[in-house]
Amino acid sequence: MLDLKVKNLSETSEAGYEFELVWPPTGERTGAFVKVRGAESKVARAYARKKYTEYRQKEITAKRKGREEEMSLEDAEDMAIESCITRIISWRGLGEAGTEVPFTKENAERILREHSWIRTEVMNASDELLNFQ
């Protein structure tokens, strides 16, 4: 029997998964760890629903005015960064100029904007269902 109380991806995704960042050019372990929520978590799904609703509303409003709503590259990047931030629970071992950078929304936004490879790793780890068994 499949026990849905035990196999609840929403709950296990919310609990989080910690992984070590790997420097993409060499595959070198970095000693920096990020704990993420899964894409199936309540927080990640609520963010996706909210953004979808906002975008649909913009499309409807634009259509009423005889225009098409197109998302700019900047808007798409902002949304990707915001989505990534909602999935991060914490990090450790991440620093700049020898000083550890605490996890805050502001620090995360700046770092994810400057270092897109970190954003890619966070989203990949969050999207991988096997990480949330």
mmCIF file with all atom_site columns, C-alpha atoms in Angstrom:
data_model
loop_
_atom_site.group_PDB
_atom_site.id
_atom_site.type_symbol
_atom_site.label_atom_id
_atom_site.label_alt_id
_atom_site.label_comp_id
_atom_site.label_asym_id
_atom_site.label_entity_id
_atom_site.label_seq_id
_atom_site.pdbx_PDB_ins_code
_atom_site.Cartn_x
_atom_site.Cartn_y
_atom_site.Cartn_z
_atom_site.occupancy
_atom_site.B_iso_or_equiv
_atom_site.pdbx_formal_charge
_atom_site.auth_seq_id
_atom_site.auth_comp_id
_atom_site.auth_asym_id
_atom_site.auth_atom_id
_atom_site.pdbx_PDB_model_num
ATOM 1   C CA . MET A 1 1   ? 0.000  0.000  0.000   1.00 0.00 ? 1   MET A CA 1
ATOM 2   C CA . LEU A 1 2   ? 1.226  3.482  -0.850  1.00 0.00 ? 2   LEU A CA 1
ATOM 3   C CA . ASP A 1 3   ? 1.033  5.499  2.353   1.00 0.00 ? 3   ASP A CA 1
ATOM 4   C CA . LEU A 1 4   ? 0.551  9.104  1.256   1.00 0.00 ? 4   LEU A CA 1
ATOM 5   C CA . LYS A 1 5   ? 1.289  10.334 4.782   1.00 0.00 ? 5   LYS A CA 1
ATOM 6   C CA . VAL A 1 6   ? 4.782  8.862  4.463   1.00 0.00 ? 6   VAL A CA 1
ATOM 7   C CA . LYS A 1 7   ? 5.309  9.663  0.760   1.00 0.00 ? 7   LYS A CA 1
ATOM 8   C CA . ASN A 1 8   ? 4.385  13.337 0.933   1.00 0.00 ? 8   ASN A CA 1
ATOM 9   C CA . LEU A 1 9   ? 6.674  15.292 -1.422  1.00 0.00 ? 9   LEU A CA 1
ATOM 10  C CA . SER A 1 10  ? 5.247  18.587 -0.261  1.00 0.00 ? 10  SER A CA 1
ATOM 11  C CA . GLU A 1 11  ? 6.359  17.917 3.315   1.00 0.00 ? 11  GLU A CA 1
ATOM 12  C CA . THR A 1 12  ? 9.729  16.370 2.497   1.00 0.00 ? 12  THR A CA 1
ATOM 13  C CA . SER A 1 13  ? 10.389 19.189 0.017   1.00 0.00 ? 13  SER A CA 1
ATOM 14  C CA . GLU A 1 14  ? 9.654  21.753 2.708   1.00 0.00 ? 14  GLU A CA 1
ATOM 15  C CA . ALA A 1 15  ? 12.101 20.078 5.127   1.00 0.00 ? 15  ALA A CA 1
ATOM 16  C CA . GLY A 1 16  ? 14.909 20.817 2.703   1.00 0.00 ? 16  GLY A CA 1
ATOM 17  C CA . TYR A 1 17  ? 18.011 19.291 1.197   1.00 0.00 ? 17  TYR A CA 1
ATOM 18  C CA . GLU A 1 18  ? 21.558 20.507 1.761   1.00 0.00 ? 18  GLU A CA 1
ATOM 19  C CA . PHE A 1 19  ? 24.166 20.217 -0.974  1.00 0.00 ? 19  PHE A CA 1
ATOM 20  C CA . GLU A 1 20  ? 27.675 21.465 -1.578  1.00 0.00 ? 20  GLU A CA 1
ATOM 21  C CA . LEU A 1 21  ? 28.241 23.994 -4.334  1.00 0.00 ? 21  LEU A CA 1
ATOM 22  C CA . VAL A 1 22  ? 30.587 22.706 -7.018  1.00 0.00 ? 22  VAL A CA 1
ATOM 23  C CA . TRP A 1 23  ? 32.685 25.132 -9.083  1.00 0.00 ? 23  TRP A CA 1
ATOM 24  C CA . PRO A 1 24  ? 31.402 24.465 -12.630 1.00 0.00 ? 24  PRO A CA 1
ATOM 25  C CA . PRO A 1 25  ? 34.607 24.957 -14.645 1.00 0.00 ? 25  PRO A CA 1
ATOM 26  C CA . THR A 1 26  ? 36.535 22.294 -12.719 1.00 0.00 ? 26  THR A CA 1
ATOM 27  C CA . GLY A 1 27  ? 34.007 20.310 -10.685 1.00 0.00 ? 27  GLY A CA 1
ATOM 28  C CA . GLU A 1 28  ? 35.932 21.352 -7.575  1.00 0.00 ? 28  GLU A CA 1
ATOM 29  C CA . ARG A 1 29  ? 34.119 21.083 -4.238  1.00 0.00 ? 29  ARG A CA 1
ATOM 30  C CA . THR A 1 30  ? 33.853 24.525 -2.681  1.00 0.00 ? 30  THR A CA 1
ATOM 31  C CA . GLY A 1 31  ? 33.111 23.936 0.994   1.00 0.00 ? 31  GLY A CA 1
ATOM 32  C CA . ALA A 1 32  ? 30.012 26.133 0.625   1.00 0.00 ? 32  ALA A CA 1
ATOM 33  C CA . PHE A 1 33  ? 26.670 24.478 1.356   1.00 0.00 ? 33  PHE A CA 1
ATOM 34  C CA . VAL A 1 34  ? 23.138 25.548 0.489   1.00 0.00 ? 34  VAL A CA 1
ATOM 35  C CA . LYS A 1 35  ? 19.957 24.114 1.993   1.00 0.00 ? 35  LYS A CA 1
ATOM 36  C CA . VAL A 1 36  ? 17.000 24.309 -0.386  1.00 0.00 ? 36  VAL A CA 1
ATOM 37  C CA . ARG A 1 37  ? 13.294 23.600 -0.430  1.00 0.00 ? 37  ARG A CA 1
ATOM 38  C CA . GLY A 1 38  ? 12.076 21.351 -3.189  1.00 0.00 ? 38  GLY A CA 1
ATOM 39  C CA . ALA A 1 39  ? 10.040 22.567 -6.129  1.00 0.00 ? 39  ALA A CA 1
ATOM 40  C CA . GLU A 1 40  ? 7.103  20.605 -4.685  1.00 0.00 ? 40  GLU A CA 1
ATOM 41  C CA . SER A 1 41  ? 7.199  22.501 -1.366  1.00 0.00 ? 41  SER A CA 1
ATOM 42  C CA . LYS A 1 42  ? 4.251  24.652 -0.383  1.00 0.00 ? 42  LYS A CA 1
ATOM 43  C CA . VAL A 1 43  ? 6.416  27.777 -0.487  1.00 0.00 ? 43  VAL A CA 1
ATOM 44  C CA . ALA A 1 44  ? 7.767  27.115 -3.999  1.00 0.00 ? 44  ALA A CA 1
ATOM 45  C CA . ARG A 1 45  ? 4.354  26.178 -5.370  1.00 0.00 ? 45  ARG A CA 1
ATOM 46  C CA . ALA A 1 46  ? 2.710  29.233 -3.777  1.00 0.00 ? 46  ALA A CA 1
ATOM 47  C CA . TYR A 1 47  ? 5.351  31.480 -5.361  1.00 0.00 ? 47  TYR A CA 1
ATOM 48  C CA . ALA A 1 48  ? 4.803  29.892 -8.790  1.00 0.00 ? 48  ALA A CA 1
ATOM 49  C CA . ARG A 1 49  ? 1.011  30.312 -8.499  1.00 0.00 ? 49  ARG A CA 1
ATOM 50  C CA . LYS A 1 50  ? 1.383  33.934 -7.417  1.00 0.00 ? 50  LYS A CA 1
ATOM 51  C CA . LYS A 1 51  ? 3.690  34.801 -10.312 1.00 0.00 ? 51  LYS A CA 1
ATOM 52  C CA . TYR A 1 52  ? 1.509  32.976 -12.832 1.00 0.00 ? 52  TYR A CA 1
ATOM 53  C CA . THR A 1 53  ? -1.572 34.861 -11.600 1.00 0.00 ? 53  THR A CA 1
ATOM 54  C CA . GLU A 1 54  ? 0.263  38.206 -11.757 1.00 0.00 ? 54  GLU A CA 1
ATOM 55  C CA . TYR A 1 55  ? 1.501  37.542 -15.292 1.00 0.00 ? 55  TYR A CA 1
ATOM 56  C CA . ARG A 1 56  ? -1.922 36.372 -16.502 1.00 0.00 ? 56  ARG A CA 1
ATOM 57  C CA . GLN A 1 57  ? -3.476 39.529 -15.060 1.00 0.00 ? 57  GLN A CA 1
ATOM 58  C CA . LYS A 1 58  ? -0.936 41.661 -16.929 1.00 0.00 ? 58  LYS A CA 1
ATOM 59  C CA . GLU A 1 59  ? -1.736 39.745 -20.140 1.00 0.00 ? 59  GLU A CA 1
ATOM 60  C CA . ILE A 1 60  ? -5.482 40.275 -19.691 1.00 0.00 ? 60  ILE A CA 1
ATOM 61  C CA . THR A 1 61  ? -5.037 43.983 -18.953 1.00 0.00 ? 61  THR A CA 1
ATOM 62  C CA . ALA A 1 62  ? -2.753 44.430 -21.969 1.00 0.00 ? 62  ALA A CA 1
ATOM 63  C CA . LYS A 1 63  ? -5.181 42.536 -24.207 1.00 0.00 ? 63  LYS A CA 1
ATOM 64  C CA . ARG A 1 64  ? -8.030 44.838 -23.141 1.00 0.00 ? 64  ARG A CA 1
ATOM 65  C CA . LYS A 1 65  ? -5.873 47.763 -24.211 1.00 0.00 ? 65  LYS A CA 1
ATOM 66  C CA . GLY A 1 66  ? -5.129 46.120 -27.570 1.00 0.00 ? 66  GLY A CA 1
ATOM 67  C CA . ARG A 1 67  ? -1.516 45.252 -26.714 1.00 0.00 ? 67  ARG A CA 1
ATOM 68  C CA . GLU A 1 68  ? 0.423  42.098 -26.109 1.00 0.00 ? 68  GLU A CA 1
ATOM 69  C CA . GLU A 1 69  ? 2.237  41.605 -22.829 1.00 0.00 ? 69  GLU A CA 1
ATOM 70  C CA . GLU A 1 70  ? 5.811  40.501 -23.378 1.00 0.00 ? 70  GLU A CA 1
ATOM 71  C CA . MET A 1 71  ? 8.165  39.675 -20.568 1.00 0.00 ? 71  MET A CA 1
ATOM 72  C CA . SER A 1 72  ? 11.504 41.451 -20.859 1.00 0.00 ? 72  SER A CA 1
ATOM 73  C CA . LEU A 1 73  ? 14.784 39.639 -20.296 1.00 0.00 ? 73  LEU A CA 1
ATOM 74  C CA . GLU A 1 74  ? 15.304 41.737 -17.162 1.00 0.00 ? 74  GLU A CA 1
ATOM 75  C CA . ASP A 1 75  ? 11.871 40.739 -15.816 1.00 0.00 ? 75  ASP A CA 1
ATOM 76  C CA . ALA A 1 76  ? 12.592 37.066 -16.534 1.00 0.00 ? 76  ALA A CA 1
ATOM 77  C CA . GLU A 1 77  ? 15.927 37.266 -14.703 1.00 0.00 ? 77  GLU A CA 1
ATOM 78  C CA . ASP A 1 78  ? 14.326 39.067 -11.752 1.00 0.00 ? 78  ASP A CA 1
ATOM 79  C CA . MET A 1 79  ? 11.660 36.361 -11.537 1.00 0.00 ? 79  MET A CA 1
ATOM 80  C CA . ALA A 1 80  ? 14.279 33.589 -11.725 1.00 0.00 ? 80  ALA A CA 1
ATOM 81  C CA . ILE A 1 81  ? 16.258 35.201 -8.907  1.00 0.00 ? 81  ILE A CA 1
ATOM 82  C CA . GLU A 1 82  ? 13.150 35.705 -6.770  1.00 0.00 ? 82  GLU A CA 1
ATOM 83  C CA . SER A 1 83  ? 12.078 32.095 -7.361  1.00 0.00 ? 83  SER A CA 1
ATOM 84  C CA . CYS A 1 84  ? 15.531 30.904 -6.381  1.00 0.00 ? 84  CYS A CA 1
ATOM 85  C CA . ILE A 1 85  ? 15.485 32.959 -3.166  1.00 0.00 ? 85  ILE A CA 1
ATOM 86  C CA . THR A 1 86  ? 12.143 31.430 -2.137  1.00 0.00 ? 86  THR A CA 1
ATOM 87  C CA . ARG A 1 87  ? 13.732 27.984 -2.414  1.00 0.00 ? 87  ARG A CA 1
ATOM 88  C CA . ILE A 1 88  ? 16.822 28.726 -0.295  1.00 0.00 ? 88  ILE A CA 1
ATOM 89  C CA . ILE A 1 89  ? 16.395 27.915 3.383   1.00 0.00 ? 89  ILE A CA 1
ATOM 90  C CA . SER A 1 90  ? 19.965 28.730 4.443   1.00 0.00 ? 90  SER A CA 1
ATOM 91  C CA . TRP A 1 91  ? 23.593 28.592 3.422   1.00 0.00 ? 91  TRP A CA 1
ATOM 92  C CA . ARG A 1 92  ? 26.936 28.214 5.148   1.00 0.00 ? 92  ARG A CA 1
ATOM 93  C CA . GLY A 1 93  ? 30.533 28.557 4.101   1.00 0.00 ? 93  GLY A CA 1
ATOM 94  C CA . LEU A 1 94  ? 29.773 31.184 1.462   1.00 0.00 ? 94  LEU A CA 1
ATOM 95  C CA . GLY A 1 95  ? 32.040 34.192 1.707   1.00 0.00 ? 95  GLY A CA 1
ATOM 96  C CA . GLU A 1 96  ? 33.508 37.216 0.019   1.00 0.00 ? 96  GLU A CA 1
ATOM 97  C CA . ALA A 1 97  ? 37.043 38.519 0.600   1.00 0.00 ? 97  ALA A CA 1
ATOM 98  C CA . GLY A 1 98  ? 37.552 36.035 3.445   1.00 0.00 ? 98  GLY A CA 1
ATOM 99  C CA . THR A 1 99  ? 34.374 37.013 5.318   1.00 0.00 ? 99  THR A CA 1
ATOM 100 C CA . GLU A 1 100 ? 31.355 34.731 5.583   1.00 0.00 ? 100 GLU A CA 1
ATOM 101 C CA . VAL A 1 101 ? 28.224 36.217 4.028   1.00 0.00 ? 101 VAL A CA 1
ATOM 102 C CA . PRO A 1 102 ? 25.091 35.589 6.114   1.00 0.00 ? 102 PRO A CA 1
ATOM 103 C CA . PHE A 1 103 ? 21.974 34.422 4.334   1.00 0.00 ? 103 PHE A CA 1
ATOM 104 C CA . THR A 1 104 ? 19.549 37.306 3.955   1.00 0.00 ? 104 THR A CA 1
ATOM 105 C CA . LYS A 1 105 ? 17.191 38.108 1.106   1.00 0.00 ? 105 LYS A CA 1
ATOM 106 C CA . GLU A 1 106 ? 19.340 41.109 0.171   1.00 0.00 ? 106 GLU A CA 1
ATOM 107 C CA . ASN A 1 107 ? 22.594 39.118 0.167   1.00 0.00 ? 107 ASN A CA 1
ATOM 108 C CA . ALA A 1 108 ? 20.961 36.288 -1.752  1.00 0.00 ? 108 ALA A CA 1
ATOM 109 C CA . GLU A 1 109 ? 19.591 38.640 -4.405  1.00 0.00 ? 109 GLU A CA 1
ATOM 110 C CA . ARG A 1 110 ? 22.984 40.263 -4.933  1.00 0.00 ? 110 ARG A CA 1
ATOM 111 C CA . ILE A 1 111 ? 24.916 36.992 -5.013  1.00 0.00 ? 111 ILE A CA 1
ATOM 112 C CA . LEU A 1 112 ? 22.440 35.228 -7.306  1.00 0.00 ? 112 LEU A CA 1
ATOM 113 C CA . ARG A 1 113 ? 22.485 38.189 -9.683  1.00 0.00 ? 113 ARG A CA 1
ATOM 114 C CA . GLU A 1 114 ? 26.314 38.289 -9.752  1.00 0.00 ? 114 GLU A CA 1
ATOM 115 C CA . HIS A 1 115 ? 26.851 34.510 -9.826  1.00 0.00 ? 115 HIS A CA 1
ATOM 116 C CA . SER A 1 116 ? 24.293 32.866 -12.101 1.00 0.00 ? 116 SER A CA 1
ATOM 117 C CA . TRP A 1 117 ? 26.045 29.490 -11.716 1.00 0.00 ? 117 TRP A CA 1
ATOM 118 C CA . ILE A 1 118 ? 24.942 29.416 -8.055  1.00 0.00 ? 118 ILE A CA 1
ATOM 119 C CA . ARG A 1 119 ? 21.370 30.149 -9.140  1.00 0.00 ? 119 ARG A CA 1
ATOM 120 C CA . THR A 1 120 ? 21.565 27.261 -11.617 1.00 0.00 ? 120 THR A CA 1
ATOM 121 C CA . GLU A 1 121 ? 22.859 24.847 -8.969  1.00 0.00 ? 121 GLU A CA 1
ATOM 122 C CA . VAL A 1 122 ? 20.185 25.903 -6.466  1.00 0.00 ? 122 VAL A CA 1
ATOM 123 C CA . MET A 1 123 ? 17.361 25.463 -8.964  1.00 0.00 ? 123 MET A CA 1
ATOM 124 C CA . ASN A 1 124 ? 18.710 22.107 -10.174 1.00 0.00 ? 124 ASN A CA 1
ATOM 125 C CA . ALA A 1 125 ? 18.976 20.781 -6.604  1.00 0.00 ? 125 ALA A CA 1
ATOM 126 C CA . SER A 1 126 ? 15.500 22.087 -5.778  1.00 0.00 ? 126 SER A CA 1
ATOM 127 C CA . ASP A 1 127 ? 13.960 20.551 -8.908  1.00 0.00 ? 127 ASP A CA 1
ATOM 128 C CA . GLU A 1 128 ? 15.515 17.100 -8.359  1.00 0.00 ? 128 GLU A CA 1
ATOM 129 C CA . LEU A 1 129 ? 12.775 15.051 -6.641  1.00 0.00 ? 129 LEU A CA 1
ATOM 130 C CA . LEU A 1 130 ? 15.253 12.349 -5.573  1.00 0.00 ? 130 LEU A CA 1
ATOM 131 C CA . ASN A 1 131 ? 16.773 14.876 -3.167  1.00 0.00 ? 131 ASN A CA 1
ATOM 132 C CA . PHE A 1 132 ? 13.544 14.929 -1.141  1.00 0.00 ? 132 PHE A CA 1
ATOM 133 C CA . GLN A 1 133 ? 12.792 11.279 -0.431  1.00 0.00 ? 133 GLN A CA 1
#
